[in-house]
Amino acid sequence: MSVRHTWVVREGGATTSWFDVRWTFADGARIDALAVLCGDGVRVEDVRAEPALSLDDLSVLAEWLEDPLFEACVRPLADRPAAAPRRSRPARPGGDEERRLVAQEYRAAREEGADPVLAVMRATGHGRSRSLRLIGRARDDGLLPPRRARR
């Protein structure tokens, strides 16, 4: 199992962290999950599995996640010294270059069958609303096809 810290948002005194979790089994089966650590709890936002999980397996997934995610995520965060709140966002260009980056990430995610909005969020470090606005601007600039076919 691997756990990768994807991004952090600090607002006021609260911190919300997102983690990509991947299990790869010896028989070739794979489970990918997006887990969110917010306050005291861990929530699963997205799960993809090959082969697909049954409802019983999904109900047990939270138990599978709990201990490894706690060990990988909560303890390292608790062991860190307190720091001044700041937004953790990679340095990215703005304007035309940012819209080109958004279009590139969006198209790459679509080709891979992944969530394109989530890919843009990861690439830019912005939240969902800001990422959707950037995708819209990239569409307006002709870097992405229109969302719906015009009638």
CSV table of N, CA and C in Angstrom, one decimal:
chain,number,residue,atom,x,y,z
A,1,MET,N,0.8,-1.2,0.0
A,1,MET,CA,0.0,0.0,0.0
A,1,MET,C,0.9,1.2,0.0
A,2,SER,N,0.5,2.2,-0.8
A,2,SER,CA,1.2,3.5,-0.8
A,2,SER,C,0.3,4.6,-0.5
A,3,VAL,N,0.8,5.6,0.3
A,3,VAL,CA,0.0,6.8,0.6
A,3,VAL,C,0.8,8.0,0.2
A,4,ARG,N,0.2,8.9,-0.7
A,4,ARG,CA,0.9,10.0,-1.1
A,4,ARG,C,0.0,11.3,-0.8
A,5,HIS,N,0.7,12.2,-0.1
A,5,HIS,CA,0.1,13.5,0.3
A,5,HIS,C,0.0,14.3,-0.9
A,6,THR,N,-1.3,14.7,-1.4
A,6,THR,CA,-1.4,15.4,-2.6
A,6,THR,C,-1.5,16.9,-2.4
A,7,TRP,N,-2.3,17.4,-1.4
A,7,TRP,CA,-2.4,18.8,-1.1
A,7,TRP,C,-3.0,19.1,0.2
A,8,VAL,N,-2.7,20.3,0.7
A,8,VAL,CA,-3.2,20.8,2.0
A,8,VAL,C,-3.8,22.2,1.8
A,9,VAL,N,-4.9,22.4,2.5
A,9,VAL,CA,-5.5,23.7,2.6
A,9,VAL,C,-5.7,24.1,4.1
A,10,ARG,N,-5.1,25.2,4.4
A,10,ARG,CA,-5.2,25.7,5.8
A,10,ARG,C,-6.0,27.0,5.7
A,11,GLU,N,-7.1,27.0,6.5
A,11,GLU,CA,-7.9,28.2,6.6
A,11,GLU,C,-8.3,28.4,8.1
A,12,GLY,N,-7.9,29.6,8.5
A,12,GLY,CA,-8.0,29.9,9.9
A,12,GLY,C,-7.2,28.9,10.7
A,13,GLY,N,-7.8,28.2,11.7
A,13,GLY,CA,-7.1,27.2,12.5
A,13,GLY,C,-7.3,25.8,11.9
A,14,ALA,N,-8.1,25.6,10.9
A,14,ALA,CA,-8.4,24.3,10.4
A,14,ALA,C,-7.5,23.9,9.3
A,15,THR,N,-7.1,22.6,9.2
A,15,THR,CA,-6.3,22.1,8.1
A,15,THR,C,-7.1,20.9,7.5
A,16,THR,N,-7.1,20.9,6.2
A,16,THR,CA,-7.7,19.8,5.4
A,16,THR,C,-6.7,19.3,4.5
A,17,SER,N,-6.4,18.0,4.5
A,17,SER,CA,-5.4,17.3,3.7
A,17,SER,C,-6.0,16.2,2.8
A,18,TRP,N,-5.6,16.1,1.6
A,18,TRP,CA,-6.0,15.1,0.7
A,18,TRP,C,-4.8,14.1,0.5
A,19,PHE,N,-5.2,12.8,0.3
A,19,PHE,CA,-4.2,11.8,0.2
A,19,PHE,C,-4.6,10.8,-0.9
A,20,ASP,N,-3.7,10.5,-1.8
A,20,ASP,CA,-3.9,9.4,-2.7
A,20,ASP,C,-3.5,8.1,-2.1
A,21,VAL,N,-4.3,7.1,-2.1
A,21,VAL,CA,-4.0,5.8,-1.5
A,21,VAL,C,-4.1,4.7,-2.6
A,22,ARG,N,-3.1,3.9,-2.7
A,22,ARG,CA,-3.1,2.9,-3.7
A,22,ARG,C,-2.7,1.5,-3.1
A,23,TRP,N,-3.5,0.5,-3.3
A,23,TRP,CA,-3.2,-0.9,-3.0
A,23,TRP,C,-3.0,-1.6,-4.3
A,24,THR,N,-1.9,-2.4,-4.4
A,24,THR,CA,-1.7,-3.2,-5.6
A,24,THR,C,-1.5,-4.6,-5.0
A,25,PHE,N,-2.3,-5.6,-5.4
A,25,PHE,CA,-2.3,-6.9,-4.9
A,25,PHE,C,-1.5,-7.8,-5.8
A,26,ALA,N,-1.0,-8.9,-5.3
A,26,ALA,CA,-0.2,-9.9,-6.1
A,26,ALA,C,-0.9,-10.4,-7.3
A,27,ASP,N,-2.2,-10.5,-7.3
A,27,ASP,CA,-3.0,-11.1,-8.4
A,27,ASP,C,-3.3,-10.1,-9.5
A,28,GLY,N,-2.8,-8.8,-9.3
A,28,GLY,CA,-3.0,-7.8,-10.3
A,28,GLY,C,-4.1,-6.9,-10.0
A,29,ALA,N,-4.9,-7.2,-8.9
A,29,ALA,CA,-6.0,-6.3,-8.6
A,29,ALA,C,-5.4,-5.0,-8.0
A,30,ARG,N,-6.2,-3.9,-8.1
A,30,ARG,CA,-5.7,-2.6,-7.7
A,30,ARG,C,-6.9,-1.8,-7.1
A,31,ILE,N,-6.6,-1.1,-6.0
A,31,ILE,CA,-7.6,-0.1,-5.5
A,31,ILE,C,-6.9,1.2,-5.3
A,32,ASP,N,-7.5,2.3,-5.9
A,32,ASP,CA,-7.1,3.7,-5.8
A,32,ASP,C,-8.2,4.4,-5.0
A,33,ALA,N,-7.8,5.2,-4.0
A,33,ALA,CA,-8.8,6.0,-3.3
A,33,ALA,C,-8.2,7.4,-3.0
A,34,LEU,N,-9.1,8.3,-2.9
A,34,LEU,CA,-8.8,9.7,-2.5
A,34,LEU,C,-9.4,9.9,-1.1
A,35,ALA,N,-8.5,10.0,-0.1
A,35,ALA,CA,-9.0,10.2,1.2
A,35,ALA,C,-8.7,11.6,1.7
A,36,VAL,N,-9.6,12.1,2.5
A,36,VAL,CA,-9.6,13.5,3.0
A,36,VAL,C,-9.4,13.4,4.6
A,37,LEU,N,-8.4,14.1,5.1
A,37,LEU,CA,-8.3,14.2,6.5
A,37,LEU,C,-8.7,15.6,6.9
A,38,CYS,N,-9.8,15.7,7.7
A,38,CYS,CA,-10.4,16.9,8.1
A,38,CYS,C,-10.8,16.9,9.5
A,39,GLY,N,-10.1,17.7,10.3
A,39,GLY,CA,-10.4,17.7,11.8
A,39,GLY,C,-10.0,16.4,12.4
A,40,ASP,N,-11.0,15.7,13.0
A,40,ASP,CA,-10.7,14.4,13.6
A,40,ASP,C,-10.9,13.2,12.7
A,41,GLY,N,-11.6,13.4,11.6
A,41,GLY,CA,-12.0,12.2,10.8
A,41,GLY,C,-11.3,12.1,9.5
A,42,VAL,N,-11.4,10.9,8.9
A,42,VAL,CA,-10.9,10.6,7.6
A,42,VAL,C,-12.1,10.2,6.8
A,43,ARG,N,-12.2,10.8,5.6
A,43,ARG,CA,-13.3,10.5,4.7
A,43,ARG,C,-12.8,10.0,3.4
A,44,VAL,N,-13.5,9.1,2.7
A,44,VAL,CA,-13.1,8.6,1.4
A,44,VAL,C,-14.0,9.4,0.4
A,45,GLU,N,-13.3,10.1,-0.5
A,45,GLU,CA,-14.1,10.9,-1.5
A,45,GLU,C,-14.3,10.1,-2.8
A,46,ASP,N,-13.3,9.3,-3.2
A,46,ASP,CA,-13.4,8.6,-4.5
A,46,ASP,C,-12.7,7.3,-4.3
A,47,VAL,N,-13.2,6.2,-5.0
A,47,VAL,CA,-12.6,4.9,-5.0
A,47,VAL,C,-12.7,4.4,-6.4
A,48,ARG,N,-11.6,3.8,-6.9
A,48,ARG,CA,-11.6,3.1,-8.2
A,48,ARG,C,-10.9,1.8,-7.9
A,49,ALA,N,-11.5,0.8,-8.4
A,49,ALA,CA,-10.9,-0.6,-8.2
A,49,ALA,C,-11.0,-1.4,-9.5
A,50,GLU,N,-10.0,-2.2,-9.7
A,50,GLU,CA,-10.0,-3.2,-10.8
A,50,GLU,C,-9.6,-4.5,-10.2
A,51,PRO,N,-10.4,-5.5,-10.2
A,51,PRO,CA,-11.9,-5.5,-10.6
A,51,PRO,C,-12.7,-4.7,-9.6
A,52,ALA,N,-13.9,-4.4,-10.0
A,52,ALA,CA,-14.8,-3.6,-9.2
A,52,ALA,C,-15.1,-4.3,-7.8
A,53,LEU,N,-15.3,-3.4,-6.8
A,53,LEU,CA,-15.5,-3.9,-5.5
A,53,LEU,C,-17.0,-4.2,-5.3
A,54,SER,N,-17.4,-5.2,-4.5
A,54,SER,CA,-18.8,-5.4,-4.2
A,54,SER,C,-19.2,-4.4,-3.1
A,55,LEU,N,-20.5,-4.4,-2.8
A,55,LEU,CA,-21.0,-3.5,-1.7
A,55,LEU,C,-20.4,-3.9,-0.4
A,56,ASP,N,-20.2,-5.2,-0.2
A,56,ASP,CA,-19.6,-5.7,1.1
A,56,ASP,C,-18.2,-5.2,1.2
A,57,ASP,N,-17.4,-5.3,0.1
A,57,ASP,CA,-16.0,-4.8,0.1
A,57,ASP,C,-15.9,-3.3,0.4
A,58,LEU,N,-16.9,-2.6,-0.2
A,58,LEU,CA,-16.9,-1.1,0.0
A,58,LEU,C,-17.1,-0.8,1.5
A,59,SER,N,-18.0,-1.6,2.1
A,59,SER,CA,-18.3,-1.3,3.5
A,59,SER,C,-17.1,-1.6,4.4
A,60,VAL,N,-16.2,-2.5,4.0
A,60,VAL,CA,-15.0,-2.9,4.8
A,60,VAL,C,-13.9,-1.9,4.4
A,61,LEU,N,-14.0,-1.2,3.3
A,61,LEU,CA,-12.9,-0.4,2.8
A,61,LEU,C,-12.5,0.6,3.9
A,62,ALA,N,-13.4,1.2,4.6
A,62,ALA,CA,-13.1,2.2,5.6
A,62,ALA,C,-12.2,1.6,6.7
A,63,GLU,N,-12.5,0.3,7.0
A,63,GLU,CA,-11.7,-0.3,8.0
A,63,GLU,C,-10.3,-0.6,7.5
A,64,TRP,N,-10.2,-1.0,6.2
A,64,TRP,CA,-8.9,-1.2,5.6
A,64,TRP,C,-8.0,0.1,5.6
A,65,LEU,N,-8.7,1.2,5.4
A,65,LEU,CA,-8.0,2.5,5.3
A,65,LEU,C,-7.6,3.0,6.7
A,66,GLU,N,-8.4,2.8,7.7
A,66,GLU,CA,-8.2,3.5,8.9
A,66,GLU,C,-6.8,3.4,9.5
A,67,ASP,N,-6.3,2.2,9.8
A,67,ASP,CA,-5.0,2.1,10.5
A,67,ASP,C,-3.8,2.6,9.6
A,68,PRO,N,-3.7,2.1,8.3
A,68,PRO,CA,-2.6,2.5,7.5
A,68,PRO,C,-2.6,4.0,7.2
A,69,LEU,N,-3.8,4.6,7.0
A,69,LEU,CA,-3.9,6.0,6.7
A,69,LEU,C,-3.6,6.8,8.0
A,70,PHE,N,-4.0,6.4,9.1
A,70,PHE,CA,-3.7,7.0,10.4
A,70,PHE,C,-2.2,7.0,10.6
A,71,GLU,N,-1.6,5.9,10.4
A,71,GLU,CA,-0.1,5.8,10.6
A,71,GLU,C,0.6,6.7,9.6
A,72,ALA,N,0.2,6.7,8.4
A,72,ALA,CA,1.0,7.4,7.4
A,72,ALA,C,0.7,8.9,7.4
A,73,CYS,N,-0.5,9.3,7.9
A,73,CYS,CA,-0.9,10.7,7.7
A,73,CYS,C,-1.0,11.5,9.0
A,74,VAL,N,-1.8,10.9,10.0
A,74,VAL,CA,-2.1,11.7,11.2
A,74,VAL,C,-0.9,11.8,12.1
A,75,ARG,N,-0.2,10.7,12.3
A,75,ARG,CA,1.0,10.8,13.2
A,75,ARG,C,2.1,11.7,12.7
A,76,PRO,N,2.5,11.7,11.4
A,76,PRO,CA,3.5,12.6,10.9
A,76,PRO,C,3.0,14.1,11.1
A,77,LEU,N,1.7,14.3,10.8
A,77,LEU,CA,1.2,15.7,11.0
A,77,LEU,C,1.2,16.1,12.4
A,78,ALA,N,0.9,15.2,13.4
A,78,ALA,CA,0.9,15.5,14.8
A,78,ALA,C,2.3,15.7,15.3
A,79,ASP,N,3.3,15.1,14.7
A,79,ASP,CA,4.7,15.2,15.2
A,79,ASP,C,5.4,16.5,14.7
A,80,ARG,N,4.8,17.1,13.7
A,80,ARG,CA,5.4,18.4,13.2
A,80,ARG,C,5.2,19.5,14.2
A,81,PRO,N,6.2,20.4,14.3
A,81,PRO,CA,6.0,21.6,15.1
A,81,PRO,C,4.9,22.5,14.5
A,82,ALA,N,4.2,23.3,15.4
A,82,ALA,CA,3.2,24.2,14.9
A,82,ALA,C,3.8,25.2,14.0
A,83,ALA,N,3.2,25.5,12.9
A,83,ALA,CA,3.7,26.6,12.0
A,83,ALA,C,2.6,27.6,11.7
A,84,ALA,N,3.0,28.7,11.3
A,84,ALA,CA,2.0,29.8,10.9
A,84,ALA,C,1.2,29.3,9.8
A,85,PRO,N,-0.2,29.5,9.8
A,85,PRO,CA,-1.0,29.1,8.7
A,85,PRO,C,-0.7,29.7,7.4
A,86,ARG,N,-0.6,28.9,6.4
A,86,ARG,CA,-0.4,29.5,5.0
A,86,ARG,C,-0.9,28.5,4.0
A,87,ARG,N,-1.2,28.9,2.9
A,87,ARG,CA,-1.7,28.1,1.8
A,87,ARG,C,-0.5,27.3,1.2
A,88,SER,N,-0.7,26.0,1.1
A,88,SER,CA,0.3,25.2,0.4
A,88,SER,C,-0.1,25.1,-1.1
A,89,ARG,N,0.6,25.8,-1.9
A,89,ARG,CA,0.2,25.8,-3.3
A,89,ARG,C,1.5,25.9,-4.1
A,90,PRO,N,1.7,25.1,-5.1
A,90,PRO,CA,2.9,25.1,-5.9
A,90,PRO,C,3.0,26.5,-6.7
A,91,ALA,N,4.2,27.0,-6.9
A,91,ALA,CA,4.3,28.2,-7.7
A,91,ALA,C,4.0,27.9,-9.1
A,92,ARG,N,3.0,28.5,-9.7
A,92,ARG,CA,2.6,28.3,-11.0
A,92,ARG,C,2.4,29.6,-11.7
A,93,PRO,N,2.7,29.6,-13.1
A,93,PRO,CA,2.5,30.8,-13.8
A,93,PRO,C,1.0,31.2,-13.9
A,94,GLY,N,0.7,32.4,-14.2
A,94,GLY,CA,-0.7,32.9,-14.3
A,94,GLY,C,-1.0,33.2,-15.8
A,95,GLY,N,-2.1,33.7,-16.0
A,95,GLY,CA,-2.5,34.2,-17.4
A,95,GLY,C,-2.6,33.0,-18.4
A,96,ASP,N,-2.0,33.4,-19.6
A,96,ASP,CA,-2.0,32.4,-20.7
A,96,ASP,C,-1.3,31.1,-20.4
A,97,GLU,N,-0.2,31.2,-19.7
A,97,GLU,CA,0.5,30.0,-19.4
A,97,GLU,C,-0.3,29.1,-18.5
A,98,GLU,N,-1.0,29.7,-17.5
A,98,GLU,CA,-1.8,28.9,-16.6
A,98,GLU,C,-2.9,28.2,-17.3
A,99,ARG,N,-3.5,28.9,-18.3
A,99,ARG,CA,-4.6,28.3,-19.0
A,99,ARG,C,-4.1,27.2,-20.0
A,100,ARG,N,-2.9,27.3,-20.5
A,100,ARG,CA,-2.3,26.2,-21.3
A,100,ARG,C,-2.0,25.0,-20.4
A,101,LEU,N,-1.5,25.2,-19.2
A,101,LEU,CA,-1.3,24.2,-18.3
A,101,LEU,C,-2.6,23.5,-17.9
A,102,VAL,N,-3.6,24.2,-17.7
A,102,VAL,CA,-5.0,23.7,-17.3
A,102,VAL,C,-5.5,22.8,-18.5
A,103,ALA,N,-5.4,23.3,-19.7
A,103,ALA,CA,-5.8,22.5,-20.9
A,103,ALA,C,-5.0,21.2,-21.0
A,104,GLN,N,-3.7,21.3,-20.8
A,104,GLN,CA,-2.9,20.2,-21.0
A,104,GLN,C,-3.2,19.1,-19.9
A,105,GLU,N,-3.4,19.5,-18.7
A,105,GLU,CA,-3.7,18.6,-17.6
A,105,GLU,C,-5.1,18.0,-17.8
A,106,TYR,N,-6.0,18.8,-18.2
A,106,TYR,CA,-7.4,18.4,-18.5
A,106,TYR,C,-7.4,17.3,-19.6
A,107,ARG,N,-6.8,17.6,-20.7
A,107,ARG,CA,-6.8,16.6,-21.8
A,107,ARG,C,-6.1,15.3,-21.4
A,108,ALA,N,-5.0,15.4,-20.7
A,108,ALA,CA,-4.2,14.2,-20.2
A,108,ALA,C,-5.1,13.3,-19.3
A,109,ALA,N,-5.8,14.0,-18.4
A,109,ALA,CA,-6.7,13.2,-17.5
A,109,ALA,C,-7.8,12.5,-18.3
A,110,ARG,N,-8.4,13.2,-19.2
A,110,ARG,CA,-9.5,12.6,-20.0
A,110,ARG,C,-9.0,11.4,-20.8
A,111,GLU,N,-7.8,11.5,-21.4
A,111,GLU,CA,-7.2,10.4,-22.1
A,111,GLU,C,-6.9,9.2,-21.2
A,112,GLU,N,-6.6,9.4,-19.9
A,112,GLU,CA,-6.3,8.4,-19.0
A,112,GLU,C,-7.6,7.8,-18.4
A,113,GLY,N,-8.7,8.5,-18.6
A,113,GLY,CA,-9.9,8.1,-17.9
A,113,GLY,C,-10.1,8.6,-16.5
A,114,ALA,N,-9.3,9.5,-16.1
A,114,ALA,CA,-9.3,10.1,-14.8
A,114,ALA,C,-10.2,11.3,-14.7
A,115,ASP,N,-10.5,11.8,-13.5
A,115,ASP,CA,-11.3,13.0,-13.3
A,115,ASP,C,-10.5,14.2,-13.8
A,116,PRO,N,-10.9,14.9,-14.8
A,116,PRO,CA,-10.1,16.0,-15.3
A,116,PRO,C,-10.1,17.2,-14.4
A,117,VAL,N,-11.2,17.5,-13.7
A,117,VAL,CA,-11.2,18.6,-12.7
A,117,VAL,C,-10.3,18.3,-11.6
A,118,LEU,N,-10.2,17.1,-11.1
A,118,LEU,CA,-9.3,16.8,-10.0
A,118,LEU,C,-7.8,16.9,-10.5
A,119,ALA,N,-7.6,16.5,-11.7
A,119,ALA,CA,-6.2,16.7,-12.3
A,119,ALA,C,-5.8,18.2,-12.3
A,120,VAL,N,-6.7,19.0,-12.7
A,120,VAL,CA,-6.5,20.5,-12.7
A,120,VAL,C,-6.3,21.0,-11.3
A,121,MET,N,-7.1,20.5,-10.3
A,121,MET,CA,-6.9,20.9,-9.0
A,121,MET,C,-5.5,20.5,-8.4
A,122,ARG,N,-5.0,19.3,-8.8
A,122,ARG,CA,-3.7,18.9,-8.3
A,122,ARG,C,-2.6,19.7,-9.0
A,123,ALA,N,-2.8,20.0,-10.3
A,123,ALA,CA,-1.7,20.7,-11.0
A,123,ALA,C,-1.6,22.2,-10.6
A,124,THR,N,-2.7,22.8,-10.3
A,124,THR,CA,-2.7,24.2,-10.0
A,124,THR,C,-2.7,24.5,-8.5
A,125,GLY,N,-3.2,23.6,-7.7
A,125,GLY,CA,-3.2,23.8,-6.2
A,125,GLY,C,-4.5,24.6,-5.8
A,126,HIS,N,-5.3,24.9,-6.8
A,126,HIS,CA,-6.6,25.6,-6.5
A,126,HIS,C,-7.7,24.7,-6.1
A,127,GLY,N,-8.7,25.2,-5.5
A,127,GLY,CA,-9.9,24.4,-5.1
A,127,GLY,C,-10.7,24.1,-6.3
A,128,ARG,N,-11.8,23.4,-6.1
A,128,ARG,CA,-12.7,23.0,-7.2
A,128,ARG,C,-13.3,24.2,-8.0
A,129,SER,N,-13.8,25.2,-7.3
A,129,SER,CA,-14.5,26.3,-7.9
A,129,SER,C,-13.5,27.1,-8.8
A,130,ARG,N,-12.3,27.4,-8.3
A,130,ARG,CA,-11.3,28.1,-9.0
A,130,ARG,C,-10.8,27.3,-10.2
A,131,SER,N,-10.7,26.0,-10.1
A,131,SER,CA,-10.2,25.1,-11.2
A,131,SER,C,-11.3,25.1,-12.3
A,132,LEU,N,-12.6,25.0,-11.9
A,132,LEU,CA,-13.6,25.0,-12.9
A,132,LEU,C,-13.6,26.4,-13.7
A,133,ARG,N,-13.4,27.5,-13.0
A,133,ARG,CA,-13.3,28.8,-13.7
A,133,ARG,C,-12.1,28.8,-14.6
A,134,LEU,N,-11.0,28.2,-14.2
A,134,LEU,CA,-9.8,28.1,-15.1
A,134,LEU,C,-10.1,27.3,-16.3
A,135,ILE,N,-10.8,26.2,-16.1
A,135,ILE,CA,-11.2,25.3,-17.3
A,135,ILE,C,-12.1,26.1,-18.2
A,136,GLY,N,-13.0,26.8,-17.7
A,136,GLY,CA,-13.9,27.6,-18.5
A,136,GLY,C,-13.2,28.7,-19.3
A,137,ARG,N,-12.2,29.3,-18.7
A,137,ARG,CA,-11.4,30.3,-19.4
A,137,ARG,C,-10.5,29.6,-20.5
A,138,ALA,N,-10.0,28.4,-20.2
A,138,ALA,CA,-9.3,27.7,-21.3
A,138,ALA,C,-10.2,27.4,-22.4
A,139,ARG,N,-11.5,27.0,-22.1
A,139,ARG,CA,-12.5,26.8,-23.2
A,139,ARG,C,-12.7,28.0,-24.0
A,140,ASP,N,-12.9,29.2,-23.3
A,140,ASP,CA,-13.1,30.5,-24.0
A,140,ASP,C,-12.0,30.8,-24.9
A,141,ASP,N,-10.7,30.5,-24.5
A,141,ASP,CA,-9.6,30.8,-25.3
A,141,ASP,C,-9.4,29.8,-26.5
A,142,GLY,N,-10.2,28.8,-26.5
A,142,GLY,CA,-10.2,27.8,-27.6
A,142,GLY,C,-9.1,26.7,-27.4
A,143,LEU,N,-8.6,26.6,-26.1
A,143,LEU,CA,-7.7,25.6,-25.8
A,143,LEU,C,-8.3,24.2,-25.5
A,144,LEU,N,-9.6,24.3,-25.2
A,144,LEU,CA,-10.4,23.1,-25.0
A,144,LEU,C,-11.7,23.2,-25.8
A,145,PRO,N,-12.3,22.0,-26.2
A,145,PRO,CA,-13.5,22.1,-27.0
A,145,PRO,C,-14.6,22.6,-26.1
A,146,PRO,N,-15.7,23.1,-26.7
A,146,PRO,CA,-16.9,23.5,-25.9
A,146,PRO,C,-17.4,22.4,-25.1
A,147,ARG,N,-18.0,22.7,-24.0
A,147,ARG,CA,-18.5,21.7,-23.1
A,147,ARG,C,-19.7,20.9,-23.7
A,148,ARG,N,-20.6,21.6,-24.3
A,148,ARG,CA,-21.8,21.0,-24.9
A,148,ARG,C,-21.8,21.4,-26.4
A,149,ALA,N,-22.3,20.5,-27.2
A,149,ALA,CA,-22.4,20.8,-28.7
A,149,ALA,C,-23.5,21.9,-28.8
A,150,ARG,N,-23.2,22.9,-29.6
A,150,ARG,CA,-24.2,24.0,-29.9
A,150,ARG,C,-25.2,23.5,-30.8
A,151,ARG,N,-26.5,23.9,-30.6
A,151,ARG,CA,-27.5,23.4,-31.5
A,151,ARG,C,-27.9,24.5,-32.5
